[in-house]
Amino acid sequence: MSARATPYPKIELHVHLEATVQPETLLELARRNGETLPADTVEGLRELFQFRDFDHFIEIWILTTNCMRHEADFRQVVVDYAAEAKRHGAVYLEAIFSPIERTWRGVSWDEILSGYCDGAQEARELHGVEVRLTPDITRSAPLDDALTLVRHAARYRDRGIVAVGLGGEEALYPPEPFAPAFRAAREEGLGSVPHAGEVVGPASIRGALDALGPDRIRHGIRAVEDPGLLRELADRGLVLDVTPVSNVRTGAVRSLEEHPLPELVRAGVRCSVSTDDPVMFATDLTGEYQAAEALGLDPRSLFEAALGGALCDEATRTRLEEVGAAFAWNGG
């Protein structure tokens, strides 16, 4: 998808930086770091990137992340995506990255975290896009690694890390065992933004609510299967980060027309819209917003919901409120 950018401002709260790497950049990273890829041209990589199924997605994820080894690599990924997101009207991003697997391959925590944080600063300076960072705990990781992530992430709070997430294979690893890590994150002043309720039903969302003290839920779309849970989400004002095209790509939703986003909103649940894995799922921020519009949602409500869920400082929130207030949403 390469949609023509819509003019209104956008806030994106759910994008995996590892899945924003374009084929051109991947080839550059591989050559720089001596990594062998299945194709040695941009055209070949672009063909390889064409989404086939979830197993193929994981294959592309692994070969991409294996090429990311140094501070400059992580920095570049943030700056490049900020430029792309700005093209689609983004003014604020909360970007996800998964550091634990990189440390398993010998990359140091500080190399990873300083690279991403440097990238966030450079993105602001070069592109005027505010970027905050939310490292994911990998569900397959032991609790000790999760606690190590929290400890290192807390040292970078003043450089743009605002929360800790939980990502990976939802069907295999429930949220509850990670409660100590999220308790530690809260003690360090970090937010909680776990993935839940994408491929697993309401029990996954309930587990995240009860065990992880979430500030937002990433996905959460399976809440429509439980009216009581829907009411609770609405009453709490908890924002769900919804990714329509991604949900169709992964098979979590059979078609865009059947996506539960309108039902969630009708139930009073606040929903933001994001790309999730844009390059790997052949989508972009404009396309996701247009998908939401096709489902009957209006862009201003999406902007306001995302602003309500953003984990930024008050000065940034005020600036974003001013951006929203200044835009002629109704063309007037």
CSV table of N, CA, C and O in Angstrom, one decimal, residues 16-21 25 28-29 32-33 61 64-82 95-123 131 133 156 159:
chain,number,residue,atom,x,y,z
A,16,HIS,N,6.3,-1.0,15.2
A,16,HIS,CA,7.5,-1.8,15.5
A,16,HIS,C,8.6,-1.3,14.6
A,16,HIS,O,8.6,-1.4,13.4
A,17,LEU,N,9.7,-0.6,15.2
A,17,LEU,CA,10.7,0.0,14.4
A,17,LEU,C,11.4,-1.1,13.5
A,17,LEU,O,11.8,-0.7,12.4
A,18,GLU,N,11.6,-2.3,14.0
A,18,GLU,CA,12.3,-3.3,13.2
A,18,GLU,C,11.5,-3.6,11.9
A,18,GLU,O,12.1,-4.1,10.9
A,19,ALA,N,10.2,-3.3,11.9
A,19,ALA,CA,9.4,-3.6,10.7
A,19,ALA,C,9.1,-2.4,9.9
A,19,ALA,O,8.2,-2.4,9.0
A,20,THR,N,9.9,-1.3,10.1
A,20,THR,CA,9.9,-0.1,9.2
A,20,THR,C,11.0,-0.1,8.3
A,20,THR,O,11.1,0.9,7.5
A,21,VAL,N,11.9,-1.0,8.4
A,21,VAL,CA,13.2,-1.0,7.6
A,21,VAL,C,12.9,-1.3,6.1
A,21,VAL,O,12.4,-2.4,5.8
A,25,THR,N,17.5,0.1,2.9
A,25,THR,CA,18.2,0.3,4.1
A,25,THR,C,18.7,-1.1,4.6
A,25,THR,O,19.8,-1.2,5.1
A,28,GLU,N,21.8,-1.9,2.9
A,28,GLU,CA,22.9,-1.1,3.4
A,28,GLU,C,23.4,-1.6,4.8
A,28,GLU,O,24.6,-1.8,5.0
A,29,LEU,N,22.5,-2.0,5.7
A,29,LEU,CA,22.8,-2.5,7.0
A,29,LEU,C,23.6,-3.8,6.8
A,29,LEU,O,24.6,-4.1,7.5
A,32,ARG,N,27.1,-3.2,5.6
A,32,ARG,CA,27.9,-2.5,6.6
A,32,ARG,C,28.3,-3.5,7.7
A,32,ARG,O,29.4,-3.4,8.3
A,33,ASN,N,27.4,-4.5,8.0
A,33,ASN,CA,27.7,-5.4,9.2
A,33,ASN,C,28.1,-6.8,8.7
A,33,ASN,O,28.2,-7.7,9.6
A,61,TRP,N,11.4,-10.8,9.6
A,61,TRP,CA,11.7,-10.1,10.9
A,61,TRP,C,13.1,-10.6,11.3
A,61,TRP,O,13.9,-9.7,11.7
A,64,THR,N,15.9,-9.3,9.1
A,64,THR,CA,16.1,-7.8,9.3
A,64,THR,C,16.8,-7.5,10.6
A,64,THR,O,17.8,-6.7,10.6
A,65,THR,N,16.3,-8.1,11.7
A,65,THR,CA,16.9,-7.7,13.0
A,65,THR,C,18.3,-8.2,13.1
A,65,THR,O,19.1,-7.6,13.8
A,66,ASN,N,18.6,-9.3,12.4
A,66,ASN,CA,20.0,-9.8,12.5
A,66,ASN,C,21.0,-8.8,11.9
A,66,ASN,O,22.2,-8.9,12.2
A,67,CYS,N,20.5,-7.9,11.0
A,67,CYS,CA,21.4,-7.0,10.4
A,67,CYS,C,21.6,-5.7,11.3
A,67,CYS,O,22.4,-4.9,10.9
A,68,MET,N,20.9,-5.6,12.4
A,68,MET,CA,21.0,-4.4,13.2
A,68,MET,C,21.8,-4.7,14.4
A,68,MET,O,21.5,-5.5,15.3
A,69,ARG,N,23.0,-4.1,14.5
A,69,ARG,CA,24.0,-4.5,15.4
A,69,ARG,C,24.7,-3.3,16.2
A,69,ARG,O,25.2,-3.5,17.3
A,70,HIS,N,24.6,-2.1,15.6
A,70,HIS,CA,25.4,-1.0,16.2
A,70,HIS,C,24.5,0.2,16.5
A,70,HIS,O,23.4,0.3,15.9
A,71,GLU,N,25.0,1.1,17.3
A,71,GLU,CA,24.3,2.3,17.7
A,71,GLU,C,23.8,3.0,16.4
A,71,GLU,O,22.6,3.5,16.4
A,72,ALA,N,24.6,3.1,15.4
A,72,ALA,CA,24.2,3.9,14.2
A,72,ALA,C,23.1,3.2,13.5
A,72,ALA,O,22.3,3.9,12.8
A,73,ASP,N,23.0,1.9,13.5
A,73,ASP,CA,21.9,1.1,12.9
A,73,ASP,C,20.6,1.5,13.5
A,73,ASP,O,19.6,1.8,12.9
A,74,PHE,N,20.5,1.4,14.9
A,74,PHE,CA,19.3,1.7,15.6
A,74,PHE,C,18.9,3.2,15.4
A,74,PHE,O,17.7,3.5,15.2
A,75,ARG,N,19.9,4.1,15.4
A,75,ARG,CA,19.6,5.5,15.3
A,75,ARG,C,19.0,5.7,13.9
A,75,ARG,O,18.0,6.4,13.7
A,76,GLN,N,19.6,5.1,12.9
A,76,GLN,CA,19.1,5.3,11.5
A,76,GLN,C,17.6,4.9,11.3
A,76,GLN,O,16.9,5.5,10.6
A,77,VAL,N,17.3,3.8,11.9
A,77,VAL,CA,16.0,3.2,11.7
A,77,VAL,C,14.9,4.2,12.3
A,77,VAL,O,13.9,4.4,11.7
A,78,VAL,N,15.2,4.8,13.4
A,78,VAL,CA,14.2,5.8,14.0
A,78,VAL,C,14.1,7.0,13.1
A,78,VAL,O,13.0,7.4,12.8
A,79,VAL,N,15.2,7.5,12.7
A,79,VAL,CA,15.2,8.8,11.9
A,79,VAL,C,14.5,8.5,10.5
A,79,VAL,O,13.7,9.3,10.1
A,80,ASP,N,14.8,7.4,9.9
A,80,ASP,CA,14.2,7.1,8.6
A,80,ASP,C,12.7,6.9,8.8
A,80,ASP,O,11.9,7.4,7.9
A,81,TYR,N,12.2,6.3,9.8
A,81,TYR,CA,10.8,6.1,9.9
A,81,TYR,C,10.1,7.4,10.3
A,81,TYR,O,9.0,7.7,9.8
A,82,ALA,N,10.7,8.3,11.1
A,82,ALA,CA,10.1,9.6,11.4
A,82,ALA,C,9.9,10.4,10.1
A,82,ALA,O,8.9,11.0,9.9
A,95,ALA,N,7.1,4.5,19.5
A,95,ALA,CA,7.7,3.4,18.7
A,95,ALA,C,8.2,2.3,19.5
A,95,ALA,O,8.7,2.5,20.6
A,96,ILE,N,8.0,1.1,19.0
A,96,ILE,CA,8.3,-0.1,19.8
A,96,ILE,C,9.6,-0.7,19.2
A,96,ILE,O,9.9,-0.6,18.0
A,97,PHE,N,10.4,-1.3,20.1
A,97,PHE,CA,11.5,-2.1,19.6
A,97,PHE,C,11.7,-3.2,20.6
A,97,PHE,O,11.3,-3.2,21.7
A,98,SER,N,12.4,-4.3,20.1
A,98,SER,CA,12.5,-5.5,20.9
A,98,SER,C,14.0,-5.8,21.2
A,98,SER,O,14.6,-6.4,20.4
A,99,PRO,N,14.5,-5.3,22.3
A,99,PRO,CA,16.0,-5.4,22.5
A,99,PRO,C,16.5,-6.7,23.0
A,99,PRO,O,17.7,-7.1,22.8
A,100,ILE,N,15.6,-7.5,23.7
A,100,ILE,CA,16.1,-8.7,24.3
A,100,ILE,C,16.8,-9.7,23.3
A,100,ILE,O,17.9,-10.2,23.6
A,101,GLU,N,16.1,-9.9,22.2
A,101,GLU,CA,16.7,-10.8,21.2
A,101,GLU,C,18.1,-10.3,20.7
A,101,GLU,O,19.0,-11.1,20.3
A,102,ARG,N,18.2,-9.0,20.6
A,102,ARG,CA,19.5,-8.4,20.1
A,102,ARG,C,20.6,-8.7,21.2
A,102,ARG,O,21.7,-9.0,20.8
A,103,THR,N,20.3,-8.6,22.5
A,103,THR,CA,21.3,-8.9,23.5
A,103,THR,C,21.7,-10.4,23.5
A,103,THR,O,22.8,-10.7,23.8
A,104,TRP,N,20.7,-11.2,23.1
A,104,TRP,CA,21.0,-12.7,23.0
A,104,TRP,C,22.1,-12.9,21.9
A,104,TRP,O,22.8,-13.9,21.9
A,105,ARG,N,22.1,-12.0,20.9
A,105,ARG,CA,23.1,-12.1,19.8
A,105,ARG,C,24.4,-11.3,20.1
A,105,ARG,O,25.2,-11.1,19.2
A,106,GLY,N,24.5,-10.8,21.3
A,106,GLY,CA,25.8,-10.2,21.7
A,106,GLY,C,25.8,-8.6,21.7
A,106,GLY,O,26.8,-8.0,21.9
A,107,VAL,N,24.7,-8.0,21.3
A,107,VAL,CA,24.7,-6.5,21.2
A,107,VAL,C,24.4,-6.0,22.6
A,107,VAL,O,23.6,-6.6,23.4
A,108,SER,N,25.1,-5.0,23.0
A,108,SER,CA,25.0,-4.5,24.4
A,108,SER,C,23.7,-3.7,24.6
A,108,SER,O,23.2,-3.0,23.6
A,109,TRP,N,23.2,-3.7,25.8
A,109,TRP,CA,22.0,-2.9,26.1
A,109,TRP,C,22.2,-1.4,25.7
A,109,TRP,O,21.3,-0.7,25.2
A,110,ASP,N,23.4,-0.9,26.1
A,110,ASP,CA,23.6,0.6,25.9
A,110,ASP,C,23.7,0.9,24.4
A,110,ASP,O,23.3,2.0,24.0
A,111,GLU,N,24.3,0.0,23.6
A,111,GLU,CA,24.4,0.2,22.2
A,111,GLU,C,23.0,0.3,21.6
A,111,GLU,O,22.7,1.2,20.8
A,112,ILE,N,22.1,-0.5,22.0
A,112,ILE,CA,20.7,-0.5,21.5
A,112,ILE,C,19.9,0.7,22.0
A,112,ILE,O,19.4,1.5,21.2
A,113,LEU,N,19.9,0.9,23.3
A,113,LEU,CA,19.1,2.0,23.9
A,113,LEU,C,19.6,3.4,23.5
A,113,LEU,O,18.8,4.3,23.2
A,114,SER,N,20.9,3.5,23.5
A,114,SER,CA,21.5,4.9,23.1
A,114,SER,C,21.2,5.1,21.7
A,114,SER,O,20.9,6.3,21.3
A,115,GLY,N,21.3,4.1,20.8
A,115,GLY,CA,21.0,4.3,19.4
A,115,GLY,C,19.6,4.7,19.2
A,115,GLY,O,19.4,5.7,18.4
A,116,TYR,N,18.6,4.0,19.7
A,116,TYR,CA,17.2,4.4,19.5
A,116,TYR,C,17.0,5.8,20.1
A,116,TYR,O,16.2,6.6,19.5
A,117,CYS,N,17.5,6.1,21.3
A,117,CYS,CA,17.3,7.4,21.9
A,117,CYS,C,17.9,8.5,21.1
A,117,CYS,O,17.3,9.6,21.0
A,118,ASP,N,19.1,8.3,20.6
A,118,ASP,CA,19.8,9.3,19.7
A,118,ASP,C,18.9,9.5,18.5
A,118,ASP,O,18.8,10.6,18.0
A,119,GLY,N,18.3,8.4,18.0
A,119,GLY,CA,17.5,8.5,16.8
A,119,GLY,C,16.2,9.4,17.1
A,119,GLY,O,15.8,10.2,16.2
A,120,ALA,N,15.6,9.2,18.3
A,120,ALA,CA,14.5,10.0,18.6
A,120,ALA,C,14.8,11.5,18.7
A,120,ALA,O,14.1,12.3,18.2
A,121,GLN,N,16.0,11.8,19.2
A,121,GLN,CA,16.4,13.2,19.3
A,121,GLN,C,16.6,13.8,17.9
A,121,GLN,O,16.2,14.9,17.6
A,122,GLU,N,17.3,13.0,17.1
A,122,GLU,CA,17.6,13.4,15.7
A,122,GLU,C,16.3,13.5,14.9
A,122,GLU,O,16.2,14.4,14.0
A,123,ALA,N,15.3,12.7,15.1
A,123,ALA,CA,14.1,12.8,14.4
A,123,ALA,C,13.4,14.1,14.7
A,123,ALA,O,12.8,14.7,13.8
A,131,VAL,N,9.2,11.7,19.0
A,131,VAL,CA,9.2,10.2,19.1
A,131,VAL,C,9.5,9.9,20.6
A,131,VAL,O,10.4,10.3,21.2
A,133,LEU,N,9.7,6.2,23.1
A,133,LEU,CA,10.1,4.8,22.8
A,133,LEU,C,9.6,3.9,23.9
A,133,LEU,O,9.5,4.2,25.1
A,156,TYR,N,17.1,5.3,30.8
A,156,TYR,CA,17.0,6.2,29.6
A,156,TYR,C,15.6,6.9,29.6
A,156,TYR,O,15.2,7.4,28.6
A,159,ARG,N,15.6,10.3,28.2
A,159,ARG,CA,16.0,10.4,26.8
A,159,ARG,C,14.9,9.9,25.9
A,159,ARG,O,15.1,9.7,24.7
